[in-house]
Amino acid sequence: MKLGVVILAAGQGSRMKSAIPKVLHPIAGKPMLAHVIETARKLNPDNIVVVYGHGGELVREQMASADVEWALQEQQLGTGHAVEQAMPLLGSVDRILVLYADVPLIRHETLLRLIESSADTNLGMLTVELDNPTGYGRIVRDEEGAVSQIVEQKDASAAEFAIHEVNVGIMLINRERLATWIERLDDNNAQGEFYLTDIISMAVKQGAVISTVSPDDLFEVAGVNDRVQLAELERELQSVGAQELMRNGVTVIDPARIDIRGNASVSQDVTLDVNVILEGDVELGEGVRVGANSILRNCKVAAGTVIKEMCVIEDAIIGESCQIGPFARIRPGTELAPGCHIGNFVEIKNAQVARDSKVNHLSYVGDATVGESVNIGAGTITCNYDGAYKHRTVIGDHVFVGSDTQLVAPVTVESGATIGAGSTITADVKENALALSRTKQRSVMNWKRPQKDKG
Ligand code: UD1
Ligand code: CA
């Protein structure tokens, strides 16, 4: 059976109090709408139609790379009206799954159960029992327990109001039937809207059986109306992510204090200390340790490397058994070969550093190629920028750069060379040479320091 998915995303989301459309607000670094599209995609549907409205251009712009159809709902006349806008774009599918873009954490396993359970019915839906059902449409069942209708809270009688089983909005509907039901919807109700939920009683009158399925976790069907709920779902998702890591052999020191915003691939025996943030595509090899408050964004870190506290690493490739930090900043384009040590207050940018080299203190190495077993002393700076252009610094194997050296690029220091501390290197240094460029020390004997006038 061919499946079409309709994602409702036209609501204003006024309680977000935001210039940004609600469905673009991120959870785990990704817009809510993107989560729902991704989940829908896992069901291998024939097509996905997103119904957009308020702020729609921005939504389409930001989600341009998503391979979906877009249906504009100019006025938000209700969920039934919204689905109607999507119908012409759905093609020849047999069943339609309705999802909400502001219910971002629905699991595809739950949707699969819905799809399976309603294989022989014309209508399946997700329902849950809530302690506090305020605001939701209530599920009304007959004496045999079969669903007979959904009543919106604003239209509910006292008895219906007291029902705790609610509609979460997610439904799977036979396409042909839906077309005939939608035609017959009206807006004679408390909110003056075309309710999608009214198709339930129509279906029941035609003798259709309605199947219901419940999710394993309540957060799957929780909607986001304001930023408090957004933050709650963020924590739920992070907690699920942390548990998954731990089950796969990762030590997470405090699962309530870790954030994964993207696709982290974390190997066994990795340890993540508190307040670690992994953003984008991050790969951590076996036994890697990441210290407290470190942020890793789009990077690969090979096995056995230790990243100490307070490091920021972005768009970089770090080899095996390196030591980084605390307080190191590794910027885009950095590649560290195995065994490198990058110490505190060191910034590395667009530099390739060969194995076992050390930059341990207070240095800037940018646009540089650094050989093997090089020792770069404290306070060394590659002067890569002349105000207009960037230039490279090339340092050969086994070079020793004394502390407080400036390497004015473009410049090459050949292998085995030594640079005396405090030098400003403006010309290439030959293999195994010693280069020094500091003024000779002189001493004035019995120097009297100036003193303040006592009178
Ligand atoms: C809807 C259900 C209710 C259910 C609740 C779950 C109806 C009539 N009611 O009520 O039974 O318990 O969801 O949250 O369906 N939307 C559009 N266009 C519109 C109206 C809504 O795209 O014209 C979208 C919204 O962006 C949102 C979703 O549909 O993603 C639900 O709309 P909302 O107004 O929140 O519906 P509720 O009144 O909460
Ligand atoms: Ca809602």
Tab-separated table of C-alpha atoms and ligand atoms in Angstrom:
chain	number	residue	atom	x	y	z
A	1	MET	CA	0.000	0.000	0.000
A	2	LYS	CA	1.326	3.394	-0.951
A	3	LEU	CA	1.765	5.881	1.853
A	4	GLY	CA	1.595	9.684	1.729
A	5	VAL	CA	2.525	11.858	4.690
A	6	VAL	CA	0.992	15.246	5.468
A	7	ILE	CA	2.826	17.382	8.006
A	8	LEU	CA	0.792	20.243	9.442
A	9	ALA	CA	2.952	23.289	10.000
A	10	ALA	CA	0.738	26.265	9.272
A	11	GLY	CA	-0.120	27.286	12.812
A	12	GLN	CA	1.050	30.673	14.044
A	13	GLY	CA	2.664	29.523	17.231
A	14	SER	CA	1.937	32.861	18.856
A	15	ARG	CA	2.772	31.573	22.326
A	16	MET	CA	6.399	31.157	21.264
A	17	LYS	CA	6.535	34.994	21.177
A	18	SER	CA	8.991	34.855	18.341
A	19	ALA	CA	9.719	36.437	14.993
A	20	ILE	CA	10.759	32.964	13.842
A	21	PRO	CA	7.995	30.532	12.849
A	22	LYS	CA	7.451	27.959	15.574
A	23	VAL	CA	8.395	24.922	13.501
A	24	LEU	CA	11.867	26.354	12.842
A	25	HIS	CA	12.735	26.506	16.524
A	26	PRO	CA	15.384	23.867	17.102
A	27	ILE	CA	15.471	20.814	19.294
A	28	ALA	CA	18.896	19.224	19.577
A	29	GLY	CA	20.189	21.764	17.074
A	30	LYS	CA	17.648	20.943	14.379
A	31	PRO	CA	14.304	22.610	13.538
A	32	MET	CA	11.258	20.770	14.885
A	33	LEU	CA	9.987	20.414	11.335
A	34	ALA	CA	13.242	18.734	10.284
A	35	HIS	CA	12.801	16.118	13.020
A	36	VAL	CA	9.316	15.295	11.794
A	37	ILE	CA	10.409	15.125	8.141
A	38	GLU	CA	13.276	12.829	9.100
A	39	THR	CA	10.963	10.514	11.024
A	40	ALA	CA	8.460	10.500	8.162
A	41	ARG	CA	11.236	9.662	5.722
A	42	LYS	CA	12.093	6.510	7.669
A	43	LEU	CA	8.649	5.149	6.768
A	44	ASN	CA	9.597	5.201	3.061
A	45	PRO	CA	6.477	7.091	1.999
A	46	ASP	CA	5.715	7.850	-1.626
A	47	ASN	CA	5.674	11.512	-0.822
A	48	ILE	CA	5.643	14.033	1.998
A	49	VAL	CA	3.614	17.238	1.857
A	50	VAL	CA	4.218	20.033	4.346
A	51	VAL	CA	1.293	22.408	4.885
A	52	TYR	CA	2.727	25.813	5.652
A	53	GLY	CA	1.230	29.195	6.283
A	54	HIS	CA	2.356	31.917	8.631
A	55	GLY	CA	5.966	32.940	7.958
A	56	GLY	CA	5.924	30.307	5.301
A	57	GLU	CA	8.605	31.760	3.083
A	58	LEU	CA	11.161	31.509	5.846
A	59	VAL	CA	10.146	27.917	6.520
A	60	ARG	CA	10.545	26.979	2.856
A	61	GLU	CA	13.842	28.817	2.621
A	62	GLN	CA	15.363	27.151	5.660
A	63	MET	CA	14.088	23.734	4.699
A	64	ALA	CA	14.933	24.098	1.011
A	65	SER	CA	17.101	21.001	0.978
A	66	ALA	CA	14.303	18.805	2.325
A	67	ASP	CA	12.827	16.754	-0.484
A	68	VAL	CA	9.149	17.488	0.205
A	69	GLU	CA	6.146	19.081	-1.484
A	70	TRP	CA	4.789	22.326	-0.091
A	71	ALA	CA	1.103	23.194	0.232
A	72	LEU	CA	0.206	26.726	1.215
A	73	GLN	CA	-2.704	27.204	3.602
A	74	GLU	CA	-3.287	30.926	3.418
A	75	GLN	CA	-5.745	31.105	6.265
A	76	GLN	CA	-5.665	28.759	9.213
A	77	LEU	CA	-9.211	27.499	9.019
A	78	GLY	CA	-8.593	24.300	10.951
A	79	THR	CA	-6.826	20.954	10.744
A	80	GLY	CA	-9.373	19.539	8.287
A	81	HIS	CA	-8.892	22.499	5.978
A	82	ALA	CA	-5.123	22.144	6.307
A	83	VAL	CA	-5.153	18.502	5.223
A	84	GLU	CA	-7.447	19.410	2.344
A	85	GLN	CA	-4.773	21.760	0.977
A	86	ALA	CA	-2.326	18.876	0.820
A	87	MET	CA	-4.621	16.383	-0.936
A	88	PRO	CA	-3.973	17.494	-4.541
A	89	LEU	CA	-0.202	17.149	-4.020
A	90	LEU	CA	-0.324	13.654	-2.592
A	91	GLY	CA	-0.486	11.733	-5.864
A	92	SER	CA	-1.927	8.258	-6.025
A	93	VAL	CA	-1.318	7.040	-2.499
A	94	ASP	CA	-3.586	4.589	-0.670
A	95	ARG	CA	-3.209	5.914	2.838
A	96	ILE	CA	-2.372	9.258	4.372
A	97	LEU	CA	-0.508	9.729	7.621
A	98	VAL	CA	-1.131	13.090	9.313
A	99	LEU	CA	1.696	14.414	11.512
A	100	TYR	CA	2.134	17.725	13.330
A	101	ALA	CA	5.358	19.685	12.892
A	102	ASP	CA	5.049	20.885	16.486
A	103	VAL	CA	4.951	17.316	17.815
A	104	PRO	CA	8.590	16.710	16.991
A	105	LEU	CA	9.631	13.610	18.913
A	106	ILE	CA	7.226	11.010	17.599
A	107	ARG	CA	9.172	7.768	17.049
A	108	HIS	CA	9.017	6.033	13.709
A	109	GLU	CA	8.563	2.707	15.549
A	110	THR	CA	5.317	4.045	16.995
A	111	LEU	CA	4.184	5.158	13.550
A	112	LEU	CA	5.025	1.712	12.177
A	113	ARG	CA	2.781	0.191	14.831
A	114	LEU	CA	0.018	2.586	13.820
A	115	ILE	CA	0.486	1.612	10.177
A	116	GLU	CA	0.413	-2.109	10.990
A	117	SER	CA	-2.532	-1.916	13.362
A	118	SER	CA	-4.675	-0.121	10.840
A	119	ALA	CA	-3.810	-2.332	7.882
A	120	ASP	CA	-7.399	-3.580	7.707
A	121	THR	CA	-9.214	-0.449	8.833
A	122	ASN	CA	-9.859	2.823	7.109
A	123	LEU	CA	-8.731	4.889	10.026
A	124	GLY	CA	-6.121	4.504	12.724
A	125	MET	CA	-5.058	7.007	15.303
A	126	LEU	CA	-2.730	7.575	18.228
A	127	THR	CA	-4.317	8.205	21.589
A	128	VAL	CA	-3.012	8.573	25.131
A	129	GLU	CA	-4.441	8.688	28.621
A	130	LEU	CA	-3.446	11.952	30.305
A	131	ASP	CA	-3.796	12.852	33.984
A	132	ASN	CA	-4.541	16.331	32.791
A	133	PRO	CA	-6.276	16.269	29.388
A	134	THR	CA	-6.843	20.040	29.268
A	135	GLY	CA	-6.914	21.426	25.757
A	136	TYR	CA	-7.024	18.133	23.933
A	137	GLY	CA	-9.794	16.559	21.887
A	138	ARG	CA	-11.420	13.785	23.941
A	139	ILE	CA	-11.860	10.250	22.619
A	140	VAL	CA	-15.447	9.152	23.056
A	141	ARG	CA	-15.986	5.362	23.061
A	142	ASP	CA	-19.223	3.338	23.016
A	143	GLU	CA	-20.239	0.593	25.478
A	144	GLU	CA	-18.123	-1.948	23.589
A	145	GLY	CA	-15.122	0.323	23.813
A	146	ALA	CA	-15.081	1.226	20.126
A	147	VAL	CA	-14.216	4.825	19.237
A	148	SER	CA	-17.325	6.730	18.241
A	149	GLN	CA	-16.099	10.294	17.955
A	150	ILE	CA	-13.592	12.954	18.991
A	151	VAL	CA	-14.968	15.978	20.793
A	152	GLU	CA	-12.843	19.089	21.077
A	153	GLN	CA	-12.611	20.434	24.614
A	154	LYS	CA	-14.402	23.634	23.686
A	155	ASP	CA	-17.328	21.623	22.321
A	156	ALA	CA	-17.391	19.006	25.080
A	157	SER	CA	-20.272	18.200	27.436
A	158	ALA	CA	-19.475	17.788	31.131
A	159	ALA	CA	-19.255	14.009	30.733
A	160	GLU	CA	-16.982	14.292	27.698
A	161	PHE	CA	-14.866	16.897	29.447
A	162	ALA	CA	-14.106	14.314	32.153
A	163	ILE	CA	-12.608	11.813	29.679
A	164	HIS	CA	-8.852	11.318	30.029
A	165	GLU	CA	-8.141	9.560	26.745
A	166	VAL	CA	-7.174	12.169	24.166
A	167	ASN	CA	-6.408	12.604	20.494
A	168	VAL	CA	-2.786	13.550	19.887
A	169	GLY	CA	-3.584	14.497	16.301
A	170	ILE	CA	-1.641	11.778	14.505
A	171	MET	CA	-3.875	9.711	12.219
A	172	LEU	CA	-3.626	7.265	9.374
A	173	ILE	CA	-6.520	7.528	6.952
A	174	ASN	CA	-7.639	5.803	3.793
A	175	ARG	CA	-7.154	8.355	1.066
A	176	GLU	CA	-10.303	7.736	-0.938
A	177	ARG	CA	-12.475	7.851	2.138
A	178	LEU	CA	-10.732	10.927	3.446
A	179	ALA	CA	-11.498	12.819	0.252
A	180	THR	CA	-15.219	12.178	0.685
A	181	TRP	CA	-15.170	12.953	4.408
A	182	ILE	CA	-13.222	16.191	4.065
A	183	GLU	CA	-15.747	17.472	1.529
A	184	ARG	CA	-18.451	17.128	4.147
A	185	LEU	CA	-16.690	18.949	7.004
A	186	ASP	CA	-18.249	22.145	8.293
A	187	ASP	CA	-17.239	24.798	10.774
A	188	ASN	CA	-20.323	24.725	12.974
A	189	ASN	CA	-18.459	24.406	16.234
A	190	ALA	CA	-17.159	26.469	19.118
A	191	GLN	CA	-14.009	27.555	17.258
A	192	GLY	CA	-15.554	28.037	13.808
A	193	GLU	CA	-12.937	25.727	12.309
A	194	PHE	CA	-12.954	22.771	9.937
A	195	TYR	CA	-11.944	20.039	12.359
A	196	LEU	CA	-10.148	17.026	10.941
A	197	THR	CA	-11.387	15.174	14.000
A	198	ASP	CA	-14.970	15.336	12.726
A	199	ILE	CA	-14.153	12.610	10.194
A	200	ILE	CA	-14.195	10.090	13.046
A	201	SER	CA	-17.941	10.198	13.568
A	202	MET	CA	-18.475	10.169	9.794
A	203	ALA	CA	-16.377	7.038	9.531
A	204	VAL	CA	-18.213	5.381	12.410
A	205	LYS	CA	-21.581	6.152	10.794
A	206	GLN	CA	-20.356	4.358	7.668
A	207	GLY	CA	-19.560	1.333	9.782
A	208	ALA	CA	-15.784	1.814	9.671
A	209	VAL	CA	-13.696	0.347	12.472
A	210	ILE	CA	-11.234	2.728	14.083
A	211	SER	CA	-8.022	1.306	15.431
A	212	THR	CA	-6.024	3.070	18.122
A	213	VAL	CA	-2.420	2.737	19.202
A	214	SER	CA	-0.544	4.358	22.091
A	215	PRO	CA	3.076	5.488	22.150
A	216	ASP	CA	5.583	3.995	24.600
A	217	ASP	CA	6.540	7.401	25.961
A	218	LEU	CA	4.391	10.463	26.465
A	219	PHE	CA	7.037	12.837	25.138
A	220	GLU	CA	6.551	11.312	21.691
A	221	VAL	CA	3.158	12.959	21.404
A	222	ALA	CA	3.872	16.107	23.393
A	223	GLY	CA	3.295	19.276	21.430
A	224	VAL	CA	5.322	22.461	21.641
A	225	ASN	CA	3.308	25.612	22.148
A	226	ASP	CA	5.780	27.724	24.100
A	227	ARG	CA	9.457	27.800	24.994
A	228	VAL	CA	8.912	26.005	28.279
A	229	GLN	CA	7.614	22.979	26.407
A	230	LEU	CA	10.419	23.364	23.871
A	231	ALA	CA	12.994	23.124	26.663
A	232	GLU	CA	11.211	20.135	28.202
A	233	LEU	CA	11.359	18.195	24.953
A	234	GLU	CA	14.990	19.190	24.462
A	235	ARG	CA	15.824	17.547	27.795
A	236	GLU	CA	13.749	14.464	26.928
A	237	LEU	CA	15.589	13.998	23.658
A	238	GLN	CA	18.988	14.609	25.248
A	239	SER	CA	18.189	12.107	27.941
A	240	VAL	CA	17.268	9.461	25.354
A	241	GLY	CA	20.515	10.232	23.499
A	242	ALA	CA	22.618	9.944	26.654
A	243	GLN	CA	21.003	6.635	27.568
A	244	GLU	CA	21.712	5.275	24.111
A	245	LEU	CA	25.377	6.257	24.454
A	246	MET	CA	25.660	4.618	27.854
A	247	ARG	CA	24.045	1.408	26.599
A	248	ASN	CA	26.632	1.366	23.835
A	249	GLY	CA	29.537	1.466	26.257
A	250	VAL	CA	30.124	5.178	26.692
A	251	THR	CA	30.627	6.612	30.168
A	252	VAL	CA	28.552	9.736	30.594
A	253	ILE	CA	29.458	11.279	33.930
A	254	ASP	CA	26.109	13.022	34.282
A	255	PRO	CA	23.454	12.180	31.672
A	256	ALA	CA	21.568	15.352	32.609
A	257	ARG	CA	24.534	17.479	31.605
A	258	ILE	CA	25.408	16.518	28.059
A	259	ASP	CA	24.077	17.855	24.765
A	260	ILE	CA	24.235	16.170	21.417
A	261	ARG	CA	23.157	18.408	18.575
A	262	GLY	CA	23.715	16.382	15.472
A	263	ASN	CA	25.041	12.957	14.594
A	264	ALA	CA	27.541	11.781	17.126
A	265	SER	CA	29.234	8.466	16.551
A	266	VAL	CA	30.879	7.582	19.836
A	267	SER	CA	32.930	4.423	20.315
A	268	GLN	CA	33.204	2.154	23.299
A	269	ASP	CA	34.931	3.288	26.469
A	270	VAL	CA	34.736	6.946	25.595
A	271	THR	CA	34.220	9.114	28.677
A	272	LEU	CA	32.261	12.335	28.433
A	273	ASP	CA	32.486	14.627	31.424
A	274	VAL	CA	29.838	17.157	32.386
A	275	ASN	CA	28.638	19.878	30.034
A	276	VAL	CA	30.200	18.390	26.952
A	277	ILE	CA	28.488	19.529	23.742
A	278	LEU	CA	28.819	17.483	20.559
A	279	GLU	CA	27.552	19.401	17.527
A	280	GLY	CA	27.113	18.397	13.904
A	281	ASP	CA	28.988	15.295	12.779
A	282	VAL	CA	31.310	14.178	15.527
A	283	GLU	CA	33.212	10.902	15.619
A	284	LEU	CA	35.018	9.803	18.761
A	285	GLY	CA	37.272	6.742	18.652
A	286	GLU	CA	37.695	4.127	21.352
A	287	GLY	CA	38.782	5.321	24.747
A	288	VAL	CA	38.666	9.036	23.914
A	289	ARG	CA	38.138	11.203	26.974
A	290	VAL	CA	36.466	14.583	26.769
A	291	GLY	CA	36.817	16.884	29.759
A	292	ALA	CA	34.191	19.079	31.334
A	293	ASN	CA	32.790	22.000	29.328
A	294	SER	CA	34.439	21.046	26.051
A	295	ILE	CA	32.648	21.689	22.777
A	296	LEU	CA	33.296	19.547	19.725
A	297	ARG	CA	31.768	20.598	16.426
A	298	ASN	CA	32.114	18.598	13.207
A	299	CYS	CA	35.281	16.766	14.055
A	300	LYS	CA	36.883	13.367	14.217
A	301	VAL	CA	38.936	12.345	17.191
A	302	ALA	CA	40.848	9.071	16.940
A	303	ALA	CA	41.227	6.453	19.644
A	304	GLY	CA	43.004	7.153	22.887
A	305	THR	CA	43.076	10.929	22.588
A	306	VAL	CA	42.431	12.985	25.686
A	307	ILE	CA	40.686	16.313	25.368
A	308	LYS	CA	40.888	18.074	28.679
A	309	GLU	CA	38.524	20.658	30.139
A	310	MET	CA	37.322	23.793	28.379
A	311	CYS	CA	38.406	23.051	24.811
A	312	VAL	CA	36.640	24.165	21.638
A	313	ILE	CA	37.319	22.013	18.602
A	314	GLU	CA	35.722	22.713	15.237
A	315	ASP	CA	36.042	21.176	11.751
A	316	ALA	CA	39.200	19.348	12.709
A	317	ILE	CA	40.703	15.895	12.493
A	318	ILE	CA	42.595	14.744	15.558
A	319	GLY	CA	44.792	11.647	15.396
A	320	GLU	CA	45.285	8.896	17.954
A	321	SER	CA	46.667	9.436	21.419
A	322	CYS	CA	46.874	13.214	21.274
A	323	GLN	CA	46.511	15.417	24.324
A	324	ILE	CA	44.630	18.648	24.024
A	325	GLY	CA	43.919	21.401	26.495
A	326	PRO	CA	42.801	22.428	28.966
A	327	PHE	CA	41.687	25.703	27.337
A	328	ALA	CA	42.745	24.910	23.779
A	329	ARG	CA	41.011	26.157	20.662
A	330	ILE	CA	41.312	24.017	17.562
A	331	ARG	CA	39.825	25.793	14.582
A	332	PRO	CA	38.713	24.666	11.111
A	333	GLY	CA	41.199	22.967	8.865
A	334	THR	CA	43.368	21.613	11.638
A	335	GLU	CA	44.753	18.110	11.301
A	336	LEU	CA	46.767	16.657	14.110
A	337	ALA	CA	48.714	13.441	13.525
A	338	PRO	CA	48.959	10.878	16.334
A	339	GLY	CA	50.744	11.774	19.533
A	340	CYS	CA	50.529	15.574	19.334
A	341	HIS	CA	50.215	17.679	22.465
A	342	ILE	CA	48.352	20.954	22.307
A	343	GLY	CA	48.366	22.772	25.594
A	344	ASN	CA	46.582	25.594	27.340
A	345	PHE	CA	45.725	28.841	25.618
A	346	VAL	CA	46.883	27.539	22.272
A	347	GLU	CA	44.989	28.306	19.080
A	348	ILE	CA	45.536	26.181	16.001
A	349	LYS	CA	43.903	27.065	12.694
A	350	ASN	CA	44.159	25.494	9.251
A	351	ALA	CA	47.368	23.750	10.208
A	352	GLN	CA	48.633	20.249	9.624
A	353	VAL	CA	50.769	19.040	12.457
A	354	ALA	CA	52.749	15.785	12.005
A	355	ARG	CA	53.169	13.156	14.701
A	356	ASP	CA	54.490	13.733	18.191
A	357	SER	CA	54.786	17.494	17.866
A	358	LYS	CA	54.089	19.738	20.823
A	359	VAL	CA	52.613	23.197	21.141
A	360	ASN	CA	52.126	23.358	24.839
A	361	HIS	CA	51.545	26.927	25.911
A	362	LEU	CA	50.028	30.229	24.775
A	363	SER	CA	50.694	30.014	21.056
A	364	TYR	CA	48.970	30.726	17.757
A	365	VAL	CA	49.692	28.379	14.898
A	366	GLY	CA	47.686	29.298	11.806
A	367	ASP	CA	48.040	28.437	8.109
A	368	ALA	CA	51.002	26.248	8.916
A	369	THR	CA	52.540	22.905	8.086
A	370	VAL	CA	54.397	21.505	11.050
A	371	GLY	CA	56.645	18.439	10.793
A	372	GLU	CA	57.205	15.535	13.179
A	373	SER	CA	58.522	15.857	16.708
A	374	VAL	CA	58.614	19.625	16.541
A	375	ASN	CA	58.661	21.558	19.795
A	376	ILE	CA	57.038	24.952	19.669
A	377	GLY	CA	57.840	27.005	22.743
A	378	ALA	CA	55.481	29.132	24.779
A	379	GLY	CA	54.164	32.281	23.181
A	380	THR	CA	55.065	31.436	19.611
A	381	ILE	CA	53.050	33.166	16.928
A	382	THR	CA	52.768	32.483	13.231
A	383	CYS	CA	52.205	35.937	11.735
A	384	ASN	CA	50.090	34.647	8.874
A	385	TYR	CA	48.217	37.793	7.875
A	386	ASP	CA	49.769	40.844	6.265
A	387	GLY	CA	46.569	42.850	6.332
A	388	ALA	CA	45.513	41.701	2.892
A	389	TYR	CA	46.641	38.114	2.365
A	390	LYS	CA	47.215	34.997	4.412
A	391	HIS	CA	50.578	33.253	4.092
A	392	ARG	CA	51.875	29.869	5.184
A	393	THR	CA	54.517	28.916	7.651
A	394	VAL	CA	56.331	25.648	6.976
A	395	ILE	CA	58.238	23.991	9.789
A	396	GLY	CA	60.281	20.822	9.132
A	397	ASP	CA	60.734	17.726	11.297
A	398	HIS	CA	62.520	17.977	14.650
A	399	VAL	CA	62.589	21.772	14.649
A	400	PHE	CA	62.869	23.491	18.031
A	401	VAL	CA	61.190	26.876	18.207
A	402	GLY	CA	62.213	28.859	21.286
A	403	SER	CA	59.627	30.693	23.335
A	404	ASP	CA	58.247	34.040	22.264
A	405	THR	CA	59.093	33.601	18.608
A	406	GLN	CA	57.260	35.275	15.754
A	407	LEU	CA	57.361	33.454	12.451
A	408	VAL	CA	56.515	36.056	9.812
A	409	ALA	CA	54.920	34.164	6.928
A	410	PRO	CA	55.592	33.194	4.255
A	411	VAL	CA	58.537	31.525	5.867
A	412	THR	CA	60.120	28.078	5.995
A	413	VAL	CA	62.119	26.614	8.832
A	414	GLU	CA	63.915	23.521	7.548
A	415	SER	CA	64.186	20.304	9.498
A	416	GLY	CA	66.419	20.102	12.523
A	417	ALA	CA	66.706	23.886	12.800
A	418	THR	CA	66.667	25.675	16.147
A	419	ILE	CA	65.212	29.104	16.757
A	420	GLY	CA	66.417	31.051	19.746
A	421	ALA	CA	63.820	32.383	22.141
A	422	GLY	CA	62.495	35.840	21.434
A	423	SER	CA	63.277	35.790	17.727
A	424	THR	CA	61.355	37.392	14.917
A	425	ILE	CA	61.953	35.135	11.947
A	426	THR	CA	61.449	36.885	8.624
A	427	ALA	CA	63.706	34.774	6.394
A	428	ASP	CA	63.913	31.025	5.756
A	429	VAL	CA	66.069	29.005	8.130
A	430	LYS	CA	68.295	26.262	6.702
A	431	GLU	CA	68.403	22.646	7.857
A	432	ASN	CA	70.030	22.164	11.267
A	433	ALA	CA	70.872	25.895	11.550
A	434	LEU	CA	70.420	28.042	14.638
A	435	ALA	CA	68.537	31.241	13.912
A	436	LEU	CA	68.499	34.110	16.373
A	437	SER	CA	67.164	37.577	15.836
A	438	ARG	CA	67.287	39.394	19.120
A	439	THR	CA	69.411	42.262	20.244
A	440	LYS	CA	72.458	41.412	22.288
A	441	GLN	CA	71.942	41.756	26.019
A	442	ARG	CA	73.828	44.587	27.723
A	443	SER	CA	74.142	45.322	31.432
A	444	VAL	CA	74.583	48.657	33.187
A	445	MET	CA	76.265	48.036	36.503
A	446	ASN	CA	74.841	49.376	39.790
A	447	TRP	CA	71.759	50.765	38.118
A	448	LYS	CA	69.747	53.129	40.315
A	449	ARG	CA	66.026	52.932	39.735
A	450	PRO	CA	64.138	56.233	39.656
A	451	GLN	CA	62.615	57.103	43.030
A	452	LYS	CA	59.647	59.195	43.992
A	453	ASP	CA	60.402	62.632	45.445
A	454	LYS	CA	59.904	62.433	49.241
A	455	GLY	CA	59.370	66.215	49.768
B	1	UD1	C1	-5.815	19.465	17.622
B	1	UD1	C2	-6.951	18.433	17.567
B	1	UD1	C3	-7.205	17.890	18.947
B	1	UD1	C4	-5.942	17.304	19.518
B	1	UD1	C5	-4.810	18.326	19.493
B	1	UD1	C6	-3.520	17.677	19.860
B	1	UD1	C7	-8.425	19.156	15.767
B	1	UD1	C8	-9.673	19.852	15.434
B	1	UD1	N1	-8.131	19.078	17.047
B	1	UD1	O1	-6.293	20.542	18.425
B	1	UD1	O2	-8.203	16.893	18.908
B	1	UD1	O3	-6.164	16.869	20.851
B	1	UD1	O4	-4.672	18.855	18.160
B	1	UD1	O5	-2.542	18.693	19.953
B	1	UD1	O6	-7.748	18.657	14.883
B	1	UD1	N2	-2.701	23.586	11.885
B	1	UD1	C9	-2.582	23.993	10.568
B	1	UD1	N3	-3.583	24.717	10.022
B	1	UD1	C10	-4.716	25.033	10.695
B	1	UD1	C11	-4.839	24.617	12.045
B	1	UD1	C12	-3.818	23.891	12.599
B	1	UD1	O7	-1.570	23.716	9.927
B	1	UD1	O8	-5.583	25.686	10.095
B	1	UD1	C13	-1.629	22.802	12.469
B	1	UD1	C14	-0.923	23.513	13.623
B	1	UD1	O9	0.230	24.181	13.146
B	1	UD1	C15	-0.537	22.362	14.536
B	1	UD1	C16	-1.625	21.329	14.279
B	1	UD1	O10	-2.191	21.643	13.040
B	1	UD1	O11	0.688	21.788	14.143
B	1	UD1	C17	-2.676	21.339	15.369
B	1	UD1	O12	-3.270	22.576	15.448
B	1	UD1	P1	-3.754	23.213	16.804
B	1	UD1	O13	-4.398	24.487	16.538
B	1	UD1	O14	-2.666	23.149	17.789
B	1	UD1	O15	-4.890	22.150	17.178
B	1	UD1	P2	-5.543	21.971	18.583
B	1	UD1	O16	-6.597	22.982	18.769
B	1	UD1	O17	-4.483	21.844	19.598
B	2	CA	CA	-1.956	22.160	19.776
